[in-house]
XYZ file of C-alpha atoms in Angstrom:
507
model
C -74.138 -297.082 -12.970
C -70.567 -298.140 -12.170
C -70.737 -296.323 -8.825
C -73.339 -298.834 -7.565
C -71.965 -302.330 -6.916
C -69.408 -301.859 -9.706
C -72.119 -301.606 -12.317
C -73.080 -305.264 -11.942
C -76.347 -306.643 -13.354
C -78.764 -307.775 -10.619
C -82.441 -308.682 -10.991
C -83.651 -305.091 -10.773
C -81.064 -303.864 -13.270
C -82.015 -306.656 -15.666
C -85.692 -305.754 -15.419
C -85.023 -302.052 -16.004
C -82.737 -302.788 -18.969
C -85.371 -305.111 -20.411
C -88.178 -302.567 -20.021
C -86.143 -299.802 -21.672
C -85.291 -302.082 -24.601
C -88.906 -303.207 -25.005
C -90.000 -299.556 -24.984
C -87.553 -298.807 -27.805
C -88.942 -301.730 -29.800
C -92.551 -300.742 -29.137
C -92.022 -297.147 -30.259
C -89.544 -298.039 -33.012
C -86.927 -295.613 -31.692
C -83.154 -296.199 -31.448
C -81.830 -297.933 -28.361
C -78.444 -296.647 -27.239
C -76.519 -298.656 -24.632
C -73.641 -296.888 -22.875
C -71.726 -299.884 -21.529
C -69.623 -299.770 -18.363
C -70.266 -302.777 -16.137
C -68.815 -305.777 -14.344
C -71.230 -308.487 -15.524
C -73.796 -310.447 -13.533
C -73.870 -309.660 -9.822
C -72.496 -312.274 -7.442
C -72.640 -312.348 -3.667
C -72.366 -314.392 -0.463
C -74.703 -314.657 2.521
C -72.796 -312.460 4.932
C -74.603 -313.761 8.053
C -73.522 -317.344 7.375
C -70.132 -316.256 6.122
C -69.376 -314.666 9.520
C -70.537 -317.639 11.589
C -69.558 -320.870 9.817
C -66.821 -323.041 11.288
C -64.394 -325.593 9.842
C -64.091 -329.180 11.012
C -60.456 -330.168 10.504
C -59.404 -333.764 10.062
C -57.134 -333.230 13.063
C -58.773 -330.602 15.295
C -55.364 -329.570 16.627
C -53.699 -329.255 13.194
C -55.401 -327.182 10.434
C -52.691 -328.363 8.027
C -54.289 -331.795 8.155
C -57.001 -330.553 5.804
C -60.681 -329.717 5.906
C -63.329 -332.323 6.575
C -66.488 -330.179 6.257
C -68.077 -326.871 7.249
C -70.590 -326.582 10.068
C -72.492 -324.053 12.158
C -73.010 -323.970 15.897
C -76.366 -324.850 17.392
C -76.619 -321.325 18.771
C -76.656 -319.881 15.227
C -78.564 -322.693 13.529
C -82.033 -321.718 14.726
C -81.639 -318.185 13.385
C -80.357 -319.403 10.023
C -83.167 -321.950 9.695
C -85.765 -319.389 10.669
C -84.681 -317.145 7.788
C -84.060 -320.047 5.397
C -80.387 -319.226 5.020
C -78.884 -322.707 5.055
C -79.414 -326.462 4.939
C -77.575 -328.765 7.331
C -77.377 -332.428 8.261
C -76.349 -333.905 11.616
C -72.953 -335.574 11.788
C -71.478 -337.480 14.745
C -67.697 -337.443 15.080
C -65.688 -340.478 16.283
C -65.380 -338.910 19.725
C -69.170 -338.570 19.938
C -69.302 -334.846 19.260
C -72.308 -333.806 17.191
C -72.062 -331.222 14.420
C -74.549 -329.603 12.022
C -72.767 -330.071 8.709
C -73.412 -327.248 6.264
C -74.646 -328.702 2.948
C -76.173 -325.626 1.277
C -76.286 -321.859 1.723
C -79.423 -320.136 0.470
C -79.116 -316.445 -0.233
C -81.722 -313.801 -1.002
C -82.717 -313.035 -4.582
C -80.083 -311.062 -6.416
C -76.796 -312.773 -5.560
C -76.971 -316.113 -7.399
C -78.047 -317.835 -10.588
C -81.250 -315.812 -10.708
C -78.997 -313.042 -12.025
C -77.927 -315.356 -14.835
C -81.587 -315.864 -15.730
C -81.941 -312.097 -15.885
C -78.842 -311.915 -18.063
C -80.372 -314.448 -20.428
C -83.555 -312.381 -20.566
C -81.816 -309.142 -21.587
C -79.569 -311.021 -24.025
C -82.657 -312.323 -25.823
C -84.354 -308.921 -25.765
C -81.259 -307.218 -27.173
C -81.075 -309.777 -29.974
C -84.715 -309.086 -30.883
C -84.147 -305.342 -30.618
C -81.458 -305.501 -33.313
C -84.014 -307.044 -35.664
C -86.809 -304.622 -34.770
C -85.128 -301.249 -34.253
C -81.757 -299.490 -34.366
C -79.316 -300.624 -31.666
C -75.956 -299.034 -30.915
C -73.540 -299.535 -28.023
C -70.882 -297.138 -26.778
C -68.336 -298.979 -24.640
C -67.169 -296.155 -22.401
C -65.912 -298.426 -19.603
C -64.953 -302.044 -19.063
C -67.753 -304.390 -20.124
C -67.668 -307.895 -18.646
C -69.626 -311.121 -19.096
C -73.249 -310.361 -19.972
C -72.126 -306.781 -20.649
C -69.781 -308.078 -23.365
C -72.537 -310.225 -24.856
C -74.895 -307.241 -24.941
C -72.254 -305.305 -26.893
C -72.073 -308.039 -29.495
C -75.807 -308.798 -29.619
C -76.526 -305.143 -30.320
C -74.074 -305.545 -33.248
C -73.047 -301.918 -33.779
C -70.395 -300.888 -31.261
C -68.187 -297.875 -30.597
C -65.279 -298.553 -28.211
C -63.415 -295.879 -26.313
C -60.577 -298.045 -25.058
C -61.628 -300.006 -21.946
C -61.796 -303.740 -22.671
C -64.708 -305.951 -23.653
C -64.165 -309.343 -22.036
C -65.835 -312.490 -20.789
C -63.506 -313.276 -17.892
C -61.015 -310.989 -16.169
C -57.292 -311.608 -16.276
C -57.099 -312.477 -12.560
C -59.683 -315.261 -12.885
C -58.037 -316.602 -16.038
C -54.650 -316.683 -14.364
C -56.219 -318.648 -11.514
C -57.667 -321.194 -13.939
C -54.376 -321.498 -15.814
C -52.472 -321.853 -12.570
C -49.866 -319.247 -13.439
C -49.427 -315.551 -14.071
C -50.082 -315.367 -17.812
C -52.089 -312.194 -18.406
C -51.104 -308.902 -16.813
C -54.016 -306.752 -17.969
C -57.620 -307.031 -19.153
C -56.581 -304.954 -22.164
C -54.690 -307.998 -23.438
C -58.010 -309.842 -23.630
C -60.425 -307.258 -24.993
C -58.746 -303.950 -25.728
C -59.274 -302.084 -28.981
C -56.305 -303.863 -30.585
C -58.346 -307.063 -30.218
C -61.980 -306.013 -30.598
C -61.451 -303.511 -33.405
C -59.370 -306.029 -35.335
C -61.965 -308.819 -35.073
C -65.006 -306.745 -36.011
C -66.746 -306.583 -32.613
C -66.053 -302.841 -32.392
C -67.133 -300.913 -35.484
C -65.368 -297.710 -34.505
C -62.732 -296.595 -31.973
C -62.714 -293.180 -30.293
C -60.296 -291.482 -27.905
C -62.693 -290.120 -25.278
C -66.337 -289.866 -24.196
C -66.898 -286.643 -26.115
C -65.761 -288.236 -29.365
C -67.898 -291.250 -28.512
C -71.051 -289.168 -28.169
C -70.223 -287.366 -31.418
C -69.858 -290.751 -33.140
C -73.269 -291.815 -31.766
C -74.911 -288.651 -33.109
C -73.157 -289.012 -36.455
C -74.429 -292.586 -36.802
C -77.951 -291.548 -35.792
C -77.871 -288.867 -38.501
C -77.926 -291.633 -41.136
C -80.940 -293.580 -39.818
C -84.673 -292.784 -39.576
C -85.901 -291.299 -36.300
C -88.385 -294.177 -35.996
C -88.541 -297.622 -37.551
C -89.757 -297.523 -41.170
C -89.730 -293.724 -41.051
C -88.328 -291.469 -43.783
C -84.579 -291.192 -44.186
C -83.086 -288.012 -42.674
C -82.220 -286.110 -45.852
C -79.865 -283.185 -45.290
C -79.555 -280.322 -47.792
C -76.349 -280.577 -49.787
C -74.898 -277.092 -50.102
C -71.460 -277.956 -51.501
C -71.869 -280.547 -54.259
C -74.237 -280.557 -57.197
C -76.102 -283.827 -57.603
C -75.430 -283.805 -61.333
C -71.630 -283.641 -61.247
C -68.576 -285.304 -62.660
C -66.922 -287.873 -60.411
C -63.174 -287.658 -59.910
C -61.205 -290.499 -61.506
C -58.642 -291.606 -58.851
C -56.268 -292.722 -61.612
C -55.684 -289.022 -62.336
C -54.711 -288.229 -58.747
C -51.518 -286.639 -57.425
C -49.619 -289.926 -57.961
C -51.319 -291.599 -60.932
C -48.609 -294.257 -61.247
C -49.473 -295.762 -57.831
C -52.408 -298.013 -56.971
C -54.910 -295.531 -55.613
C -56.774 -295.533 -52.325
C -60.291 -296.544 -53.443
C -61.841 -294.280 -50.811
C -60.916 -291.392 -53.115
C -63.590 -292.624 -55.521
C -66.146 -292.102 -52.736
C -64.868 -288.917 -51.137
C -63.143 -287.011 -53.929
C -59.653 -285.517 -53.684
C -57.248 -282.937 -54.988
C -56.135 -283.670 -58.529
C -52.580 -283.446 -59.857
C -52.796 -279.655 -60.181
C -54.213 -279.120 -56.703
C -57.842 -278.584 -57.663
C -60.629 -280.253 -55.654
C -62.558 -282.891 -57.561
C -65.734 -284.373 -56.076
C -66.305 -288.079 -55.475
C -69.346 -290.283 -55.892
C -70.843 -289.039 -52.641
C -71.319 -285.655 -51.020
C -68.155 -283.991 -49.821
C -67.251 -284.904 -46.249
C -70.189 -287.287 -45.815
C -68.450 -290.688 -45.945
C -67.985 -292.340 -42.530
C -66.164 -295.654 -42.564
C -66.953 -298.442 -40.098
C -65.303 -301.779 -39.271
C -62.081 -300.331 -40.686
C -59.855 -302.426 -38.422
C -61.235 -305.775 -39.618
C -61.348 -307.555 -42.984
C -59.371 -304.763 -44.590
C -59.680 -305.992 -48.181
C -63.259 -304.692 -47.972
C -64.241 -301.074 -47.225
C -67.701 -300.271 -45.866
C -69.433 -297.290 -44.365
C -72.200 -294.745 -44.736
C -72.368 -291.630 -46.877
C -74.802 -289.212 -48.482
C -75.756 -288.727 -52.114
C -77.669 -285.523 -52.720
C -78.246 -285.440 -48.970
C -79.793 -288.932 -48.930
C -78.143 -291.420 -46.501
C -76.775 -294.539 -48.204
C -74.642 -297.557 -47.340
C -71.433 -298.270 -49.252
C -69.409 -301.473 -49.754
C -66.337 -301.685 -51.990
C -62.998 -303.548 -52.231
C -59.581 -302.314 -51.183
C -57.300 -302.095 -54.227
C -53.990 -302.379 -52.391
C -52.347 -305.299 -50.610
C -52.948 -305.203 -46.840
C -51.429 -307.029 -43.866
C -53.341 -309.061 -41.307
C -51.704 -309.743 -37.939
C -52.610 -312.563 -35.558
C -51.330 -311.745 -32.043
C -49.481 -314.289 -29.963
C -51.445 -315.728 -27.017
C -49.522 -315.424 -23.725
C -51.317 -318.580 -22.521
C -49.659 -320.613 -25.289
C -45.883 -320.559 -25.022
C -45.515 -321.950 -28.549
C -47.643 -319.248 -30.193
C -46.119 -316.276 -31.917
C -47.364 -313.217 -33.711
C -47.890 -313.873 -37.405
C -48.499 -311.459 -40.238
C -49.973 -312.471 -43.579
C -50.459 -310.387 -46.706
C -53.858 -310.199 -48.363
C -54.148 -309.101 -51.975
C -56.491 -306.289 -52.916
C -59.692 -306.917 -54.875
C -60.042 -310.363 -53.289
C -62.546 -311.571 -50.700
C -60.904 -313.433 -47.817
C -62.885 -315.091 -44.993
C -62.726 -312.017 -42.746
C -63.549 -309.494 -45.472
C -66.392 -311.668 -46.846
C -67.857 -311.883 -43.329
C -67.393 -308.125 -42.973
C -69.274 -307.560 -46.245
C -72.173 -309.750 -45.100
C -72.241 -308.001 -41.710
C -72.282 -304.538 -43.281
C -75.084 -305.490 -45.683
C -77.195 -306.844 -42.827
C -76.617 -303.742 -40.670
C -77.452 -301.346 -43.502
C -80.605 -303.265 -44.350
C -81.730 -302.981 -40.722
C -81.017 -299.241 -40.883
C -83.219 -298.821 -43.970
C -80.412 -297.486 -46.178
C -80.154 -297.775 -49.958
C -76.944 -299.682 -50.748
C -74.172 -298.969 -53.240
C -71.797 -301.844 -54.019
C -68.740 -300.618 -55.936
C -67.935 -303.971 -57.545
C -64.264 -304.423 -58.374
C -63.457 -307.906 -57.100
C -61.340 -310.524 -58.843
C -62.969 -313.282 -56.803
C -62.759 -315.216 -53.551
C -59.563 -316.591 -52.066
C -60.067 -320.353 -52.065
C -56.860 -321.808 -50.637
C -56.834 -324.558 -48.010
C -56.594 -322.134 -45.092
C -59.392 -319.985 -46.519
C -61.645 -323.009 -47.023
C -60.898 -324.120 -43.451
C -61.684 -320.600 -42.200
C -65.158 -320.824 -43.779
C -64.857 -318.622 -46.859
C -67.709 -320.611 -48.427
C -69.999 -319.904 -45.476
C -69.255 -316.185 -45.372
C -69.571 -315.790 -49.133
C -72.997 -317.417 -48.919
C -73.955 -314.956 -46.185
C -73.483 -312.102 -48.682
C -76.167 -313.680 -50.860
C -78.442 -314.191 -47.843
C -78.044 -310.524 -46.901
C -78.939 -309.331 -50.400
C -81.926 -311.672 -50.652
C -83.332 -310.052 -47.490
C -82.527 -306.475 -48.581
C -85.591 -304.240 -48.743
C -84.128 -300.980 -50.081
C -82.611 -300.246 -53.517
C -79.233 -301.863 -54.188
C -77.000 -300.383 -56.907
C -74.112 -302.550 -58.106
C -71.584 -300.495 -60.066
C -68.422 -301.748 -61.795
C -66.173 -298.648 -61.990
C -63.782 -297.575 -64.775
C -61.345 -300.382 -65.604
C -62.873 -302.413 -62.782
C -63.359 -306.147 -62.993
C -65.838 -308.606 -61.564
C -65.211 -312.307 -61.964
C -66.404 -315.744 -60.966
C -67.895 -316.156 -57.519
C -67.544 -312.430 -56.842
C -70.033 -311.783 -59.653
C -72.351 -314.558 -58.481
C -72.842 -313.265 -54.928
C -73.838 -309.735 -56.023
C -75.652 -310.422 -59.294
C -78.934 -308.450 -59.516
C -80.956 -311.615 -60.160
C -80.421 -312.480 -56.481
C -83.103 -309.930 -55.599
C -84.322 -308.494 -58.891
C -86.996 -306.342 -57.259
C -84.471 -304.065 -55.578
C -81.123 -304.683 -57.323
C -79.683 -303.136 -60.489
C -76.207 -303.319 -62.037
C -74.376 -300.529 -63.852
C -71.090 -301.049 -65.691
C -68.525 -298.557 -66.969
C -67.633 -298.993 -70.632
C -64.022 -299.784 -69.709
C -64.905 -302.401 -67.050
C -64.506 -306.152 -67.524
C -66.225 -309.281 -66.320
C -65.777 -313.008 -66.711
C -65.991 -316.428 -65.096
C -62.210 -316.602 -64.588
C -59.303 -314.271 -65.048
C -57.658 -314.563 -68.501
C -54.757 -316.671 -67.229
C -57.182 -319.108 -65.625
C -59.318 -319.439 -68.750
C -56.221 -320.027 -70.898
C -55.070 -322.766 -68.512
C -58.376 -324.575 -69.061
C -59.593 -323.618 -72.528
C -56.525 -322.479 -74.506
C -53.752 -324.829 -73.475
C -50.264 -325.340 -74.881
C -51.231 -327.678 -77.727
C -53.850 -325.201 -78.967
C -51.349 -322.359 -78.767
C -48.907 -324.437 -80.833
C -51.634 -324.939 -83.452
C -52.169 -321.174 -83.605
C -48.408 -320.710 -83.854
C -48.254 -323.038 -86.868
C -51.122 -321.053 -88.406
C -49.533 -317.641 -87.891
C -45.740 -318.066 -87.827
C -44.100 -318.645 -91.205
C -40.956 -320.217 -89.753
C -42.863 -322.707 -87.580
C -45.125 -323.624 -90.501
C -42.098 -324.181 -92.749
C -40.353 -326.376 -90.152
C -43.484 -328.473 -89.672
C -43.702 -328.998 -93.485
C -40.029 -329.972 -93.570
C -40.586 -332.419 -90.725
C -43.520 -334.014 -92.541
C -41.551 -334.196 -95.822
C -38.611 -335.834 -94.013
C -40.709 -338.791 -92.932
C -38.505 -341.140 -94.958
C -35.247 -339.277 -94.295
C -32.585 -340.321 -91.835
C -33.058 -340.104 -88.095
C -30.346 -337.447 -87.798
C -32.095 -335.143 -90.287
C -35.470 -335.542 -88.549
C -33.916 -334.849 -85.127
C -32.258 -331.680 -86.438
C -35.521 -330.336 -87.880
C -37.500 -331.307 -84.738
C -34.957 -329.536 -82.507
C -35.168 -326.374 -84.625
C -38.994 -326.508 -84.418
C -38.955 -327.020 -80.646
C -36.526 -324.152 -80.161
C -38.708 -321.816 -82.222
C -41.859 -322.879 -80.369
C -40.301 -322.368 -76.933
C -39.086 -318.940 -78.023
C -42.558 -317.859 -79.125
C -44.705 -319.526 -76.440
C -44.564 -316.667 -73.868
C -45.733 -314.228 -76.554
C -48.538 -316.536 -77.671
C -49.530 -317.079 -74.026
C -50.046 -313.331 -73.738
C -51.980 -313.309 -76.978
C -54.230 -316.116 -75.753
C -54.877 -314.258 -72.489
C -55.686 -311.081 -74.390
C -58.150 -312.975 -76.560
């Protein structure tokens, strides 16, 4: 309640929050957290605050600096009676005696006991994610423990107000200069939606509540309960799926979401997608954009969906106002490739959908993992391994499908192979799809190198074969004749090599 002490978490609030969360876990029902708070409550002992005095180094000159704080004897008895402070006697050089203030003891609810309560509800929220469905709607600013609760509950919808650990005023104080001008710079949607903390962004509270209800419509009413199947009145279950390559602009790389949702074809007729019309709801769309994930329905049955983006996307790192040397950078990420952020997004989505009890469809069309130096430094290996860990723990059916003319290669195949969890996983492959350890160019570089291509050239090309015979026959001829034949052979080989490279890759 932001109207009471700015929505701060005191001991009583922590206990209530904890009891509500434990009730949700006990009954196996969803726990929805509408977040608008200012973090753990802090306070000062007002009685002591009003009465303490300052002993200056020079009593006549406050600019000389502070020596210590003290309280008068007239107030000391009252403070001691109520256990508000601790003092020690000090005698000044002129013989004056003071009761030096060494500690102020406040009532429960204004100090570190609130941090203990914050730790308690953080732990309970973490357990709740594992035991029931948790969802947070950030309708107002969420600070400190409030921000941690957003993240620990995993699924988050953000309206706009920031999610932050420390406010801009406090940070500016620490930095010693005016760096940040708004809390939105630290935790607005342009930060939290882009880093995967917020799964979805809405414009207002009404849209936020609608998003909550939409998400709840995909999950069981109670833990381990039946999935909420909705009658499908528009699409037949046994139907043809629209091929996006036949869309309005077939020459362009298509938006892969069309495969899920359906679209108008080139003549303006509606063609259905893999899932029921209008049922696909994307999440985490601002983060790891070379992967697409969300929830949909198939024949009215809720399912989770993970698939790659086909097109090249841009990833922007904002400049940090606290670092004068930093600048905004934008990097391009190729489609059909797992980068550190999109691999982490895939693992996160798989874990969330498993907790929600959803069958999972993986539309597998990945060329592999990006393994450059920056990607290795940014933990691509760790996040790729997390995909395997998520599938090993999956309890519902997992369908891996390689679509028409799709491809699945190398490590991308490894992390979603059905043998990872054979009890629940199956793989289906279109007749036009392809798979392999490496892409053709990579295999040729290792297994069909230049010298082997030259051997094939001598086997197939009449002119090259004739020149090689002439060169062998001219073993006893003059150096000039041999050089002429060798140069003709080299010229012919260099002319044909690009063509034979393509042939080797096709093989």
